[in-house]
Short mmCIF file of C-alpha atoms in Angstrom, two decimals:
data_model
loop_
_atom_site.label_atom_id
_atom_site.label_comp_id
_atom_site.label_asym_id
_atom_site.label_seq_id
_atom_site.Cartn_x
_atom_site.Cartn_y
_atom_site.Cartn_z
CA MET A 899 108.20 63.88 54.69
CA SER A 900 111.60 64.49 54.16
CA ILE A 901 111.62 68.08 55.72
CA ASP A 902 111.28 67.71 59.93
CA PRO A 903 108.45 69.63 61.41
CA VAL A 904 111.20 71.56 63.50
CA THR A 905 112.57 73.13 59.88
CA LEU A 906 109.02 73.79 58.43
CA SER A 907 108.14 76.01 61.42
CA ALA A 908 111.43 77.69 61.48
CA TYR A 909 110.38 78.24 57.52
CA LEU A 910 107.48 79.90 58.59
CA ASP A 911 109.34 82.11 60.28
CA GLY A 912 111.86 83.24 58.09
CA GLU A 913 114.49 81.58 60.26
CA VAL A 914 115.61 79.25 57.11
CA PRO A 915 118.29 80.20 54.72
CA GLU A 916 117.12 80.99 51.39
CA ARG A 917 119.42 78.59 49.66
CA PHE A 918 116.76 75.81 51.00
CA HIS A 919 113.38 77.69 49.72
CA ASP A 920 113.01 76.01 46.62
CA GLU A 921 113.50 72.45 48.23
CA ILE A 922 110.74 73.45 50.97
CA ARG A 923 108.65 75.09 48.53
CA GLN A 924 108.98 71.72 46.55
CA GLU A 925 108.18 69.52 49.71
CA LEU A 926 105.01 71.61 50.29
CA GLU A 927 103.57 71.43 46.89
CA SER A 928 104.57 67.43 46.52
CA ASN A 929 103.58 66.22 50.23
CA PRO A 930 100.25 66.89 51.52
CA ARG A 931 101.59 65.74 55.02
CA ALA A 932 104.10 68.63 54.94
CA ALA A 933 101.45 71.19 53.66
CA LEU A 934 99.00 70.21 56.18
CA MET A 935 101.36 71.03 59.12
CA HIS A 936 102.59 74.37 57.41
CA ASP A 937 98.54 75.24 57.15
CA ARG A 938 98.22 74.42 60.72
CA PHE A 939 101.31 76.56 62.08
CA ALA A 940 100.11 79.43 59.77
CA GLY A 941 96.55 79.02 61.12
CA LEU A 942 97.67 79.38 64.64
CA GLN A 943 99.75 82.52 64.04
CA ARG A 944 96.44 84.10 62.79
CA LYS A 945 94.42 83.02 65.45
CA LEU A 946 96.54 84.24 68.53
CA PRO A 947 94.95 87.47 69.54
CA ARG A 948 97.40 90.77 69.11
CA LEU A 949 96.55 94.40 70.30
CA PRO A 950 95.57 96.50 67.25
CA ASP A 951 98.28 99.12 66.14
CA GLU A 952 96.31 102.41 67.54
CA ARG A 953 95.97 100.88 70.90
CA VAL A 954 99.44 100.02 71.08
CA HIS A 955 100.50 103.91 69.91
CA ALA A 956 97.94 105.54 71.99
CA SER A 957 99.76 103.97 74.99
CA ALA A 958 103.37 104.69 73.69
CA ALA A 959 101.87 108.61 73.75
CA ARG A 960 100.37 108.58 77.15
CA SER A 961 103.34 106.82 78.36
CA TRP A 962 105.66 109.72 76.69
CA GLN A 963 103.73 112.43 78.23
CA LYS A 964 104.41 110.44 81.47
CA LEU A 965 107.78 110.28 81.03
CA GLN A 966 108.01 113.70 80.15
CA ARG A 967 106.97 115.29 83.84
CA PRO A 968 109.85 116.23 85.88
CA VAL A 969 110.80 113.84 88.51
CA PRO A 970 111.86 115.22 91.56
CA ALA A 971 115.85 115.05 91.90
CA ALA A 972 116.27 111.84 94.24
CA LEU A 973 118.51 113.37 97.12
CA PRO A 974 121.84 111.65 96.96
CA SER A 975 122.27 108.73 99.29
CA LEU A 976 123.72 109.70 102.75
CA TRP A 977 125.96 106.61 102.47
CA ARG A 978 126.94 106.72 99.78
CA ARG A 979 128.41 110.41 99.87
CA SER A 980 132.01 110.86 99.74
CA VAL A 981 133.25 113.22 102.92
CA SER A 982 136.60 114.26 103.91
CA LEU A 983 137.44 115.85 107.09
CA PRO A 984 140.82 116.98 108.22
CA LEU A 985 142.41 114.71 110.56
CA PRO A 986 142.74 117.01 113.92
CA ALA A 987 139.04 117.94 113.15
CA LEU A 988 138.07 114.19 112.99
CA ALA A 989 140.05 113.45 116.32
CA GLY A 990 138.37 116.56 118.36
CA VAL A 991 135.12 115.13 116.68
CA ALA A 992 135.86 111.92 118.09
CA ALA A 993 136.62 113.42 121.30
CA VAL A 994 133.75 115.21 122.13
CA LEU A 995 131.62 112.25 121.05
CA VAL A 996 133.70 110.22 124.02
CA ALA A 997 132.93 112.83 125.94
CA ILE A 998 129.10 113.08 126.09
CA LEU A 999 128.89 109.23 125.76
CA GLY A 1000 130.84 108.94 128.85
CA LEU A 1001 128.68 111.76 130.73
CA GLY A 1002 125.43 110.01 129.35
CA LEU A 1003 126.57 106.82 130.79
CA TRP A 1004 127.56 108.15 134.11
CA SER A 1005 124.39 109.94 134.75
CA LEU A 1006 122.67 106.64 134.01
CA ILE A 1007 124.51 104.92 136.47
CA PRO A 1008 121.97 103.99 139.05
CA GLY A 1009 121.99 105.33 142.73
CA ARG A 1010 124.39 107.64 142.01
CA GLN A 1011 122.96 110.59 143.95
CA ASP A 1012 124.37 113.57 145.40
CA ALA A 1013 123.97 115.29 148.95
CA ARG A 1014 121.42 117.43 148.03
CA ASP A 1015 118.92 114.77 145.98
CA HIS A 1016 119.84 111.85 148.79
CA LEU A 1017 118.52 115.13 151.53
CA THR A 1018 115.26 115.73 149.19
CA ALA A 1019 114.71 112.09 149.14
CA GLY A 1020 114.66 112.05 152.85
CA GLY A 1021 117.38 110.09 153.22
CA ASP A 1022 119.65 110.04 156.29
CA VAL A 1023 122.91 111.85 155.80
CA ASP A 1024 126.27 111.04 157.91
CA VAL A 1025 128.49 113.26 158.88
CA THR A 1026 131.26 113.43 161.07
CA ILE A 1027 132.55 116.77 162.22
CA ARG A 1028 135.75 116.72 164.19
CA VAL A 1029 135.88 119.39 166.99
CA ASP A 1030 138.42 119.65 169.92
CA GLY A 1031 136.22 119.71 173.60
CA SER A 1032 136.06 123.37 173.94
CA ASN A 1033 133.93 123.89 170.76
CA MET A 1034 131.66 121.22 171.66
CA GLU A 1035 129.12 123.57 172.92
CA ASP A 1036 129.15 126.01 170.07
CA VAL A 1037 128.74 123.04 167.76
CA LEU A 1038 125.95 121.79 169.20
CA GLN A 1039 124.18 125.55 169.71
CA TRP A 1040 124.92 125.84 165.72
CA LEU A 1041 123.03 122.40 164.68
CA VAL A 1042 120.21 123.80 167.10
CA ASP A 1043 120.31 126.97 165.18
CA GLN A 1044 119.87 125.38 161.44
CA ASN A 1045 117.65 122.66 163.28
CA MET A 1046 119.77 120.27 162.41
CA LEU A 1047 119.85 118.65 165.44
CA GLY A 1048 118.71 115.02 165.83
CA GLU A 1049 120.66 112.38 167.23
CA VAL A 1050 124.42 112.65 168.13
CA ASN A 1051 126.42 110.03 168.83
CA ILE A 1052 129.75 111.21 170.21
CA GLN A 1053 132.85 108.84 169.92
CA LEU A 1054 135.15 108.68 172.66
CA PRO A 1055 138.82 107.50 172.52
CA GLU A 1056 138.41 103.85 174.16
CA GLN A 1057 141.49 104.07 176.20
CA ARG A 1058 140.68 106.94 178.20
CA PHE A 1059 137.00 106.28 179.12
CA GLN A 1060 134.84 103.33 179.93
CA ILE A 1061 131.46 103.10 178.89
CA VAL A 1062 129.25 102.78 182.48
CA GLY A 1063 125.38 102.42 182.07
CA GLU A 1064 123.27 102.60 179.07
CA PRO A 1065 123.83 105.49 176.66
CA VAL A 1066 120.80 108.05 176.96
CA LEU A 1067 120.03 110.87 174.59
CA LEU A 1068 120.69 114.51 175.65
CA LYS A 1069 118.96 117.53 174.69
CA PRO A 1070 121.08 120.60 174.31
CA ASP A 1071 119.34 122.11 177.16
CA TYR A 1072 118.89 118.99 179.18
CA ILE A 1073 121.85 118.27 181.36
CA PRO A 1074 121.31 115.48 183.73
CA GLU A 1075 122.47 115.37 187.49
CA VAL A 1076 125.72 113.85 188.10
CA VAL A 1077 125.35 110.57 189.13
CA GLU A 1078 127.18 109.83 192.55
CA GLU A 1079 128.54 106.11 192.37
CA MET B 1493 125.06 107.10 68.75
CA GLN B 1494 128.17 109.43 69.19
CA GLY B 1495 127.24 112.99 68.72
CA ASP B 1496 123.33 112.23 69.93
CA SER B 1497 122.44 113.58 72.98
CA ARG B 1498 121.03 111.07 75.76
CA ASP B 1499 117.80 112.43 75.22
CA ASP B 1500 117.57 111.90 71.63
CA ILE B 1501 119.07 108.17 72.14
CA PHE B 1502 116.18 107.61 74.68
CA ARG B 1503 113.46 108.87 72.36
CA ASP B 1504 114.95 106.70 69.74
CA VAL B 1505 114.82 103.61 71.53
CA PHE B 1506 111.36 104.21 72.82
CA ASP B 1507 109.81 104.79 69.62
CA HIS B 1508 111.18 101.87 68.02
CA VAL B 1509 111.08 99.60 71.65
CA TYR B 1510 107.91 100.88 73.33
CA PRO B 1511 105.68 98.84 70.91
CA ILE B 1512 107.30 95.52 71.10
CA ILE B 1513 107.84 95.79 75.12
CA PHE B 1514 104.15 96.64 75.59
CA ARG B 1515 102.97 94.01 73.18
CA ILE B 1516 105.01 91.28 75.29
CA VAL B 1517 104.09 92.62 78.79
CA HIS B 1518 100.61 92.96 77.38
CA ARG B 1519 100.21 89.00 76.76
CA ILE B 1520 102.07 88.12 79.96
CA VAL B 1521 99.72 90.43 82.60
CA GLY B 1522 96.73 90.56 80.08
CA ARG B 1523 95.62 94.14 81.14
CA GLU B 1524 96.82 97.25 79.10
CA ASP B 1525 96.72 99.47 82.16
CA VAL B 1526 99.11 97.08 83.96
CA ALA B 1527 101.00 96.78 80.71
CA GLU B 1528 101.58 100.65 80.36
CA GLU B 1529 102.95 101.35 83.71
CA LEU B 1530 105.48 98.42 83.41
CA CYS B 1531 106.57 99.66 80.30
CA GLN B 1532 106.96 103.34 82.08
CA GLU B 1533 108.80 101.64 84.65
CA ALA B 1534 111.13 99.73 82.27
CA PHE B 1535 111.51 102.75 80.52
CA ILE B 1536 112.43 105.13 83.89
CA LYS B 1537 115.21 102.38 84.69
CA TYR B 1538 116.50 102.66 81.17
CA TYR B 1539 116.91 106.30 81.32
CA GLU B 1540 119.20 105.92 84.20
CA ARG B 1541 121.45 103.81 82.00
CA VAL B 1542 121.32 105.28 78.69
CA GLU B 1543 124.89 105.70 78.51
CA ARG B 1544 125.82 102.25 79.11
CA PHE B 1545 124.74 100.65 76.12
CA PRO B 1546 127.14 100.19 73.55
CA ASP B 1547 124.01 100.22 70.89
CA ASN B 1548 120.43 100.39 70.49
CA ASP B 1549 119.97 96.83 69.90
CA GLN B 1550 121.57 96.10 73.13
CA ALA B 1551 119.37 98.87 74.90
CA LYS B 1552 116.20 97.03 73.58
CA TYR B 1553 117.12 93.30 74.25
CA TRP B 1554 117.76 94.84 78.08
CA LEU B 1555 114.48 96.85 78.23
CA ILE B 1556 112.74 93.35 77.03
CA ARG B 1557 114.58 91.62 79.64
CA VAL B 1558 113.25 93.85 82.28
CA ALA B 1559 109.75 94.44 81.24
CA ARG B 1560 109.20 90.45 80.85
CA ASN B 1561 110.72 90.18 84.13
CA LEU B 1562 108.72 92.89 85.97
CA ALA B 1563 105.65 91.37 83.99
CA LEU B 1564 106.45 88.21 85.56
CA ASN B 1565 106.78 89.60 89.09
CA VAL B 1566 103.23 91.09 88.86
CA THR B 1567 101.74 87.88 87.68
CA LYS B 1568 103.50 85.83 90.42
CA ARG B 1569 102.10 88.05 92.97
CA SER B 1570 98.76 88.85 92.07
CA GLY B 1571 98.20 84.85 91.58
CA ARG B 1572 95.58 85.67 88.98
CA GLU B 1573 97.37 84.77 85.65
CA ARG B 1574 94.25 83.17 84.38
CA ARG B 1575 92.27 86.05 84.72
CA ALA B 1576 94.47 88.40 83.25
CA TYR B 1577 95.02 86.77 80.29
CA GLU B 1578 90.95 86.13 79.93
CA ARG B 1579 90.78 89.83 80.34
CA ALA B 1580 93.54 90.29 77.92
CA VAL B 1581 91.73 89.66 74.46
CA HIS B 1582 90.50 92.98 72.47
CA GLU B 1583 89.97 93.27 68.91
CA PRO B 1584 88.34 95.02 66.93
CA ALA B 1585 85.31 93.29 64.99
CA PRO B 1586 85.75 93.57 61.32
CA LEU B 1587 83.16 95.44 59.33
CA ALA B 1588 82.23 92.73 56.85
CA ARG B 1589 81.16 89.92 59.78
CA SER B 1590 78.13 88.83 60.94
CA GLY B 1591 77.38 88.64 64.58
CA GLU B 1592 77.48 85.08 64.79
CA GLU B 1593 81.05 85.09 63.20
CA GLU B 1594 82.48 87.64 65.40
CA LEU B 1595 80.97 85.57 68.13
CA ILE B 1596 83.02 82.76 67.70
CA ARG B 1597 85.82 84.34 66.34
CA ARG B 1598 86.12 85.58 70.07
CA GLU B 1599 85.29 82.42 71.58
CA SER B 1600 88.26 81.14 69.19
CA ALA B 1601 90.42 83.79 70.66
CA GLU B 1602 89.70 83.29 74.17
CA GLU B 1603 90.72 79.41 73.88
CA VAL B 1604 94.00 80.26 72.35
CA GLN B 1605 94.54 82.88 75.59
CA HIS B 1606 93.72 79.86 77.77
CA ALA B 1607 95.91 77.77 75.77
CA LEU B 1608 98.94 79.77 76.10
CA GLU B 1609 98.24 80.28 79.53
CA LEU B 1610 98.58 76.49 80.11
CA LEU B 1611 101.79 75.97 78.20
CA PRO B 1612 105.01 75.39 79.88
CA PRO B 1613 106.74 78.41 80.99
CA LYS B 1614 110.01 77.59 78.87
CA LEU B 1615 107.99 77.14 75.45
CA ARG B 1616 105.22 80.01 76.73
CA ASP B 1617 108.16 82.51 77.05
CA VAL B 1618 109.72 81.60 73.61
CA LEU B 1619 106.61 81.80 71.75
CA ILE B 1620 105.20 84.99 73.28
CA LEU B 1621 108.96 86.70 72.34
CA LYS B 1622 108.25 85.45 68.93
CA GLU B 1623 104.76 86.22 68.06
CA TYR B 1624 104.45 89.29 70.31
CA GLY B 1625 108.11 90.90 70.27
CA ASP B 1626 108.53 90.30 66.82
CA LEU B 1627 112.24 88.74 67.17
CA ASN B 1628 114.02 86.57 65.45
CA TYR B 1629 115.67 83.50 66.84
CA LYS B 1630 119.09 85.10 67.39
CA GLU B 1631 117.76 88.24 69.49
CA ILE B 1632 115.27 85.72 71.60
CA GLY B 1633 118.43 83.86 72.23
CA SER B 1634 120.09 86.79 73.33
CA ILE B 1635 117.55 87.91 75.58
CA LEU B 1636 116.72 84.39 77.10
CA GLY B 1637 120.28 83.69 77.23
CA ILE B 1638 119.78 79.96 75.18
CA THR B 1639 121.53 78.86 71.47
CA GLU B 1640 119.31 79.65 68.77
CA GLY B 1641 119.07 76.02 67.72
CA ASN B 1642 117.05 76.24 71.13
CA VAL B 1643 114.99 78.83 70.24
CA LYS B 1644 113.97 76.81 67.22
CA VAL B 1645 113.17 73.48 68.69
CA ARG B 1646 111.21 75.18 71.93
CA VAL B 1647 109.29 77.50 69.41
CA PHE B 1648 108.47 74.36 67.52
CA ARG B 1649 107.32 72.60 70.48
CA ALA B 1650 105.38 75.17 71.77
CA ARG B 1651 103.49 75.45 68.79
CA GLU B 1652 102.61 71.96 68.95
CA LYS B 1653 101.71 71.84 72.49
CA LEU B 1654 99.51 74.67 71.77
CA LEU B 1655 97.36 72.87 68.49
CA SER B 1656 97.18 69.88 70.59
CA LEU B 1657 95.75 72.05 74.05
CA LEU B 1658 93.56 73.61 71.20
CA GLU B 1659 91.99 70.33 69.55
CA GLY B 1660 91.84 68.46 72.69
CA ARG B 1661 94.09 66.37 72.96
CA GLY B 1662 96.13 67.80 75.90
#
């Protein structure tokens, strides 16, 4: 065969320049092998299953109807919108955000409690009250009135007093007899 | 194209290209309903980009590429490519033929379907675009990103391979 099979296949598809058509037709008439190959390719084209035109057109009509339906406008993506803010406003917003963040972090610090939370939870509170000796009786009476008197520790200046004996708990209405040495 | 509204251009391209991509996609996925949905999806994508194409031919090539890729993705996901091809044979029976002839013809069409499925993807792609897209070699080359010479050789090899499969030569 003088015409190669690839050219024969292209001829079937109308892809060979017209100036070669006469030569190809002569080859097909005179060369049985070339003719057989051409017929096999043409037969294959006819065998390939195809959808009928009316089904294709029907599909096109349905699709066109669907495409005509209004589509909800897509919301612009938040990330792609451009927003412009004046710098002072931006600084103010940033400061507020930092303050809120700081307060939030501070409130999350573990163990941080105010005195009321501590007392509510039944914890002990250490209170130091500095009074001179003339007011001591009034202070003790006030504590009794507030029902806040529990254990009272009196810290005495070390250079003036000597600790003798064992410490005792004193109730405000109990004054022990002075112990004679 | 200048002076035409966006909708006019869209309609023009739709009328011309829909039949082409529907046949191509149907050949790949094997189901008319799926092919219809994929074609609609391709045209929705096209509508968002109508102004970007310098002429309707470029729009056509783009739509064919998009529709083809959508169809190939579907077949990959479903993994049921063989069954989709087998369901895809639908041809009206000519009135003049006998029942036996019709049965022979239908079996023959199914054989061709099955053989088409067995082609290597590169050969099947060009043959589908040629036979169902009614595209010339230059257009197929533009869509697939290969030369006209490559298209010519691949179409020939696809036909050779298909014939050998149908004749039982593998």
